[in-house]
CSV table of N, CA, C and O in Angstrom, one decimal:
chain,number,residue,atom,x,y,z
A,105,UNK,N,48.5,18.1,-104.7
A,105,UNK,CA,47.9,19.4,-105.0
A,105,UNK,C,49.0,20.3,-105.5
A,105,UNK,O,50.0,20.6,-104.8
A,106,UNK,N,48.8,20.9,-106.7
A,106,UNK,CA,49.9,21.6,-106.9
A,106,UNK,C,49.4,23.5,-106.6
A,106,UNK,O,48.3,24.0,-106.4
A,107,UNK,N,50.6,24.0,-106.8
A,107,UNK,CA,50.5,25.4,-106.1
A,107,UNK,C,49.3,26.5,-106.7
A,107,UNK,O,49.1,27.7,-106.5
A,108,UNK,N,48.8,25.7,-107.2
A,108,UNK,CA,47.8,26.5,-108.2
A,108,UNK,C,46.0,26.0,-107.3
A,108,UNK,O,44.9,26.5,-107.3
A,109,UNK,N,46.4,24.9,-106.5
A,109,UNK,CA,45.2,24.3,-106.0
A,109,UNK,C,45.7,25.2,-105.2
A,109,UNK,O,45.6,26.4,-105.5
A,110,UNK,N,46.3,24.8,-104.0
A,110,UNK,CA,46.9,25.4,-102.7
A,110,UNK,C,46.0,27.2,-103.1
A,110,UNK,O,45.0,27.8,-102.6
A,111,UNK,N,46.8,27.6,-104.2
A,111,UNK,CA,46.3,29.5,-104.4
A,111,UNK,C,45.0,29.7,-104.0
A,111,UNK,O,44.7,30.3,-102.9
A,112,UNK,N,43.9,29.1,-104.9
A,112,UNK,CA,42.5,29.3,-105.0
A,112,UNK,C,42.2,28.6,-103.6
A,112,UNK,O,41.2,29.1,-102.9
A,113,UNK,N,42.8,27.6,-103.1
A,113,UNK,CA,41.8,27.0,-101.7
A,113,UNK,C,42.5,28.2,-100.0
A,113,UNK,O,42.2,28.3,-98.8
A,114,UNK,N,43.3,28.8,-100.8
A,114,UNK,CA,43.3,29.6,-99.5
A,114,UNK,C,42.8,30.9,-99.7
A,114,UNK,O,42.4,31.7,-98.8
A,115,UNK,N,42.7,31.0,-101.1
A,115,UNK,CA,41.8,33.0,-101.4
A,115,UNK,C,40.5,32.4,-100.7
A,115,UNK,O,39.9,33.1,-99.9
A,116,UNK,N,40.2,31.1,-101.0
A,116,UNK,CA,38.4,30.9,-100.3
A,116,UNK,C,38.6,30.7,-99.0
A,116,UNK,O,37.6,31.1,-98.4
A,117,UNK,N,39.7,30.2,-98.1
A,117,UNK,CA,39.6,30.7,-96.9
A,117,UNK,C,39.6,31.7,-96.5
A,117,UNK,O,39.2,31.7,-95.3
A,118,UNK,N,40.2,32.9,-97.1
A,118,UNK,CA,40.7,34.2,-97.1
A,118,UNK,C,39.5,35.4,-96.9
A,118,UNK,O,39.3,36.4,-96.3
A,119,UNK,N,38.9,34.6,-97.7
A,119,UNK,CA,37.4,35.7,-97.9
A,119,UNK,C,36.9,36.2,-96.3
A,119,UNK,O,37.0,37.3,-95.8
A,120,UNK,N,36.5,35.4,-96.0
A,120,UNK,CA,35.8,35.7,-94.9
A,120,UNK,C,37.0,36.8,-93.4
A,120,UNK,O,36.7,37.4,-92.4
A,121,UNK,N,38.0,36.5,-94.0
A,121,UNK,CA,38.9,37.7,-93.0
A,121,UNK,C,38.9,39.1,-93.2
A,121,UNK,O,38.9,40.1,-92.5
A,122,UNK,N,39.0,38.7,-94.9
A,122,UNK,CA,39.0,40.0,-95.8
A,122,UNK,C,37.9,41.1,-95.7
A,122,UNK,O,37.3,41.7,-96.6
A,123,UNK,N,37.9,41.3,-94.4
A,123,UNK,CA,37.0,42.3,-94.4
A,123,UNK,C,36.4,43.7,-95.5
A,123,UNK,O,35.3,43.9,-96.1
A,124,UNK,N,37.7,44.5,-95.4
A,124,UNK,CA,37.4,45.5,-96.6
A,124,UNK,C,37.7,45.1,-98.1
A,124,UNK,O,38.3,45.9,-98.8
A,125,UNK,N,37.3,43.9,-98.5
A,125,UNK,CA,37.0,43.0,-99.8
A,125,UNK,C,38.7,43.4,-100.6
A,125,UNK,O,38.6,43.8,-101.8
A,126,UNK,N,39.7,43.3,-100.1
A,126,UNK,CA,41.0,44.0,-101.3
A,126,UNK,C,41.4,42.7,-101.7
A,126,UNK,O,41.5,41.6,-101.1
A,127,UNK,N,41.8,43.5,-103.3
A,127,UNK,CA,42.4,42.3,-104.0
A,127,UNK,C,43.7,41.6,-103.8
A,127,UNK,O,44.8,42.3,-103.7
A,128,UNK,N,43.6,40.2,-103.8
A,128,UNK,CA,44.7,39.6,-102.6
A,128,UNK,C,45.6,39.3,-104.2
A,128,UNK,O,45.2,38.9,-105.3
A,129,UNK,N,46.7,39.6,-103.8
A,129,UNK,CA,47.6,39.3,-105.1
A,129,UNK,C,48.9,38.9,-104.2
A,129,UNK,O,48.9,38.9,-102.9
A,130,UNK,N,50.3,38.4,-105.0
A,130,UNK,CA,51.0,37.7,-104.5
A,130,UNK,C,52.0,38.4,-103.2
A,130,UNK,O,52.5,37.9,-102.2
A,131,UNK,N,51.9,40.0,-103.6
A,131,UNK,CA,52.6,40.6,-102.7
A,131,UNK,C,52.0,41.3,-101.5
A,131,UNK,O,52.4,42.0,-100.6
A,132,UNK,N,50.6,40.7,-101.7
A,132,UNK,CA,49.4,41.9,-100.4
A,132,UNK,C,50.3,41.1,-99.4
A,132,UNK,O,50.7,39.9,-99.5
A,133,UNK,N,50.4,42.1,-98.1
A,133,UNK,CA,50.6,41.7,-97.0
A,133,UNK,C,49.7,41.5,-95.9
A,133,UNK,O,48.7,42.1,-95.7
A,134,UNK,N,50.2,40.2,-95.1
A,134,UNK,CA,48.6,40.7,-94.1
A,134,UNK,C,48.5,41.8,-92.9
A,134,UNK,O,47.4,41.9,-92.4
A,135,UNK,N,49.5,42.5,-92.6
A,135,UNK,CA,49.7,43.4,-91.8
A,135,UNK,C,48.8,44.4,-91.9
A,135,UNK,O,47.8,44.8,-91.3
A,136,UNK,N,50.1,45.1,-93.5
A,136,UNK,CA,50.0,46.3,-93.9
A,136,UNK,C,48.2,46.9,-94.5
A,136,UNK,O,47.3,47.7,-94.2
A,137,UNK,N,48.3,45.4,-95.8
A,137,UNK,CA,47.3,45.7,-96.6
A,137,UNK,C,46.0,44.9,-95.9
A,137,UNK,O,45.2,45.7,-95.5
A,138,UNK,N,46.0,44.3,-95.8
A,138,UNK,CA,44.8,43.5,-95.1
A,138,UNK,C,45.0,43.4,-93.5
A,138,UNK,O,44.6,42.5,-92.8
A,139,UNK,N,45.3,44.0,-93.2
A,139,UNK,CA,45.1,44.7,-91.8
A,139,UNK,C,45.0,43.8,-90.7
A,139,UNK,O,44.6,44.2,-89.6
A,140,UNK,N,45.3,42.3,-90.8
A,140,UNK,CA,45.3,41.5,-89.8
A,140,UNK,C,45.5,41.9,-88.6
A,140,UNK,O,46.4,42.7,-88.7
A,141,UNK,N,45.1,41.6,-87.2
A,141,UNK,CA,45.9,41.9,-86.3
A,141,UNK,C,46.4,40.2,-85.9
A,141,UNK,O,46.5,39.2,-86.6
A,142,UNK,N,46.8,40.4,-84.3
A,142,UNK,CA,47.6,38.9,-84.0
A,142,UNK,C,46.2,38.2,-84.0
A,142,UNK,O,46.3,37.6,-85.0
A,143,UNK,N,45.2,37.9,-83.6
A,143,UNK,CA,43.9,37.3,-83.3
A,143,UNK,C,43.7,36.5,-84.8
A,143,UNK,O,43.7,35.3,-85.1
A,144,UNK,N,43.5,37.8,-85.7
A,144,UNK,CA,42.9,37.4,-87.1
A,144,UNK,C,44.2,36.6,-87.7
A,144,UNK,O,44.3,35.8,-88.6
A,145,UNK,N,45.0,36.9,-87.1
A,145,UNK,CA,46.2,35.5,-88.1
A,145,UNK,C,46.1,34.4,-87.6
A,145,UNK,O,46.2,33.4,-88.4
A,146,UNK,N,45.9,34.1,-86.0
A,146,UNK,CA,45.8,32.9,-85.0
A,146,UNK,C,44.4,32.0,-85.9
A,146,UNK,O,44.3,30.8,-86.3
A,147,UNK,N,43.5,33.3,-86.1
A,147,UNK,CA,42.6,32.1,-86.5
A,147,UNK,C,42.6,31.6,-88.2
A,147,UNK,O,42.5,30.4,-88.5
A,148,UNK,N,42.8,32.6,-88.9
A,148,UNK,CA,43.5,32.3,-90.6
A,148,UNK,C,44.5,31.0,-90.3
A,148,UNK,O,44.3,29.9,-90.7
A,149,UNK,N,45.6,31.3,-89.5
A,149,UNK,CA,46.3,30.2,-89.7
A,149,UNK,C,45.5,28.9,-89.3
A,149,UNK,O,45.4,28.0,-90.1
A,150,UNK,N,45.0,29.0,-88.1
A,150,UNK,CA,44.0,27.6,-87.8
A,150,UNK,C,43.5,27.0,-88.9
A,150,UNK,O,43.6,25.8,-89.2
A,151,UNK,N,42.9,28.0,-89.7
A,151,UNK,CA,41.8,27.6,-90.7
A,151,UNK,C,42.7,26.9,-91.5
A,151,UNK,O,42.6,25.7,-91.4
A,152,UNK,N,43.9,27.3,-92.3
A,152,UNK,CA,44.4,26.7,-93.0
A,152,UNK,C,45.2,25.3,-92.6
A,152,UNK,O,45.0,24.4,-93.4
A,153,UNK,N,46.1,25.0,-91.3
A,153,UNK,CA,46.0,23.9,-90.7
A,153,UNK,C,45.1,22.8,-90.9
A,153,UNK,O,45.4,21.7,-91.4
A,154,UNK,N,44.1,23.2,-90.6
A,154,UNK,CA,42.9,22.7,-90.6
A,154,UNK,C,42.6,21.8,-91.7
A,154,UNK,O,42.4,20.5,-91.7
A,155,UNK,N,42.4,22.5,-92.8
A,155,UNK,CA,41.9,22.3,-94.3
A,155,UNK,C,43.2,21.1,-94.9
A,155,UNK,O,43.0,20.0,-95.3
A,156,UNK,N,44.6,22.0,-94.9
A,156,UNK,CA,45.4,21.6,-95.4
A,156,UNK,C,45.9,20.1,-94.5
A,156,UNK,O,46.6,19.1,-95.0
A,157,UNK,N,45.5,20.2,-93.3
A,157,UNK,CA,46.2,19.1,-92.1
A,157,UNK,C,47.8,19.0,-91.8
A,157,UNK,O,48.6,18.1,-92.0
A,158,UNK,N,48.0,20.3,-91.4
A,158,UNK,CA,49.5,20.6,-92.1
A,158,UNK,C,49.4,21.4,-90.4
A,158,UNK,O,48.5,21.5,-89.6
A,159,UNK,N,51.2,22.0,-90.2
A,159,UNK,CA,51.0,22.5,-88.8
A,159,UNK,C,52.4,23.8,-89.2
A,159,UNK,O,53.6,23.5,-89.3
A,160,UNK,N,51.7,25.0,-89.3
A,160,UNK,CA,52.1,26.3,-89.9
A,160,UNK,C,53.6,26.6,-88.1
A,160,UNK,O,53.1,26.9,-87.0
A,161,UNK,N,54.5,26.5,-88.1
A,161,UNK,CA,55.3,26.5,-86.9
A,161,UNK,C,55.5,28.1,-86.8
A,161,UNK,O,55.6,28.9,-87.7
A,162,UNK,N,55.5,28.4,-85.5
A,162,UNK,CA,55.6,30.1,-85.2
A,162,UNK,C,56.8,30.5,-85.9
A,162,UNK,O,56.9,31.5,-86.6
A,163,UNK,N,57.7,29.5,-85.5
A,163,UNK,CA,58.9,30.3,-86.3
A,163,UNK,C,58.8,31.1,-88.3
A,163,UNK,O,59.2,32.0,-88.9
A,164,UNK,N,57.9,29.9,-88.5
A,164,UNK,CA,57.5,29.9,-90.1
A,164,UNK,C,56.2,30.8,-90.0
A,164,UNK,O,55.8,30.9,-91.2
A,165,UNK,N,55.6,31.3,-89.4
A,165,UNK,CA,54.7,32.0,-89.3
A,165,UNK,C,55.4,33.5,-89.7
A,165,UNK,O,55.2,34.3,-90.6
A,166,UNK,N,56.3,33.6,-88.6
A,166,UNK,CA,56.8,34.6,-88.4
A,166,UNK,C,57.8,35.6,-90.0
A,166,UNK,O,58.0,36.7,-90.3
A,167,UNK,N,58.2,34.5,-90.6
A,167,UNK,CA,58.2,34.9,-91.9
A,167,UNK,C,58.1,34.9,-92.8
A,167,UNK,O,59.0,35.3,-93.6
A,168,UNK,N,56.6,34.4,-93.3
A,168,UNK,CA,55.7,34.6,-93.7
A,168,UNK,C,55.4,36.6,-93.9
A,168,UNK,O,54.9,37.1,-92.8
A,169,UNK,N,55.5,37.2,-94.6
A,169,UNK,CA,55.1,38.2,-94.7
A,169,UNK,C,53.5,38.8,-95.7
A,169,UNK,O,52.4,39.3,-95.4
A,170,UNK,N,53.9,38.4,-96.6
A,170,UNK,CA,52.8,38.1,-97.6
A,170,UNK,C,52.2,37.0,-98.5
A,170,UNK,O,52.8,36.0,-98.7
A,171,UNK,N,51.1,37.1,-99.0
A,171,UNK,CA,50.2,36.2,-99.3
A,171,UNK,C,51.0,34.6,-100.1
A,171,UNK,O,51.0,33.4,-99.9
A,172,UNK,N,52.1,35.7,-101.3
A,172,UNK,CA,52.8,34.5,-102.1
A,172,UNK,C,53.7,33.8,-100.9
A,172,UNK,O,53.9,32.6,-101.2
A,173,UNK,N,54.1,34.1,-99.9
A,173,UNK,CA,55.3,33.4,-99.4
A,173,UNK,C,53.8,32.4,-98.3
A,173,UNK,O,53.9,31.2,-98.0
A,174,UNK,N,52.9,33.0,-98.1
A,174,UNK,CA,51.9,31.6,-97.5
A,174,UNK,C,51.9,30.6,-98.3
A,174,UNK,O,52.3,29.5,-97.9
A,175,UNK,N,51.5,30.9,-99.7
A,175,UNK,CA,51.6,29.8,-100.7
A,175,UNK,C,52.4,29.5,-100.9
A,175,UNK,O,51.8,28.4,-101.0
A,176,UNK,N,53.4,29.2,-101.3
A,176,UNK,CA,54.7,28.6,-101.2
A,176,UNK,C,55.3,27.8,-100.1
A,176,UNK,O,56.1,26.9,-100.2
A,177,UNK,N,54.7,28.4,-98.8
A,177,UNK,CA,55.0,27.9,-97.8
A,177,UNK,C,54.1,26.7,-97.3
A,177,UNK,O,54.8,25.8,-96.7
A,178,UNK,N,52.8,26.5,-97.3
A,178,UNK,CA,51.7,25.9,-97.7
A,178,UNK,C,51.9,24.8,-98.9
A,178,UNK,O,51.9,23.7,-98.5
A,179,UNK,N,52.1,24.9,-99.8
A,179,UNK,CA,52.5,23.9,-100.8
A,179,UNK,C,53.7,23.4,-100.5
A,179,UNK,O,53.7,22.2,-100.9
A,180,UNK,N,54.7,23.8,-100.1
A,180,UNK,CA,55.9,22.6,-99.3
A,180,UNK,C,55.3,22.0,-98.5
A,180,UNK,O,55.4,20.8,-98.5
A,181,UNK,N,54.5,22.7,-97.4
A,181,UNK,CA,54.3,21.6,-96.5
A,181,UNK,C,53.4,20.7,-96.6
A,181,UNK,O,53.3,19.8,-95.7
A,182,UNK,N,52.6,20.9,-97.8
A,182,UNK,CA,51.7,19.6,-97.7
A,182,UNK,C,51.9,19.0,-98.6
A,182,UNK,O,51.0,18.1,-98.8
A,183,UNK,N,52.9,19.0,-99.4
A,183,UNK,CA,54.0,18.3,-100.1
A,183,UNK,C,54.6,17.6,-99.9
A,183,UNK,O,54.8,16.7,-100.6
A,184,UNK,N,55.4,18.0,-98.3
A,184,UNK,CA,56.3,16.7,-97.3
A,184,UNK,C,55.1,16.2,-96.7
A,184,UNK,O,55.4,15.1,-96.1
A,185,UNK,N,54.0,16.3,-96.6
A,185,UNK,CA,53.6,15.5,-95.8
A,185,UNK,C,53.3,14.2,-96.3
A,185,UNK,O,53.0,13.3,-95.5
């Protein structure tokens, strides 16, 4: 899957968190801009695990800041796997 799959299959998991519908581009953050709290990331990250079969590590969670560095970070790992 190259990083262009990886993009589009996590905006479609994305949707449904996305509560106030904002446009996710490479630098949205999930904090700031999309307003995650810790709950809504526990389960985004699940979801993506999940899909991808891949295992997102707290440490790598942790910086993870915005959308591009999920993808990038998401497409190595299911790259090594």
């Amino acid at each position: 899957m190259d990083r262009a799959e990886v993009d589009a299959k996590i905006r479609e998991l994305a949707e449904p968190f996305n509560k106030k519908g904002i446009e996710i581009k490479e630098e949205t953050t999930f904090q700031n801009d999309l307003e995650f709290d810790s709950l809504t990331v526990m389960d985004f990250v699940a979801e993506i695990e999940d899909e991808f079969d891949i295992i997102i590590s707290m440490n790598q969670q942790a910086e993870i800041e915005n959308y591009g560095q999920l993808v990038d970070a998401v497409h190595k790992l299911q790259a090594d796997s």
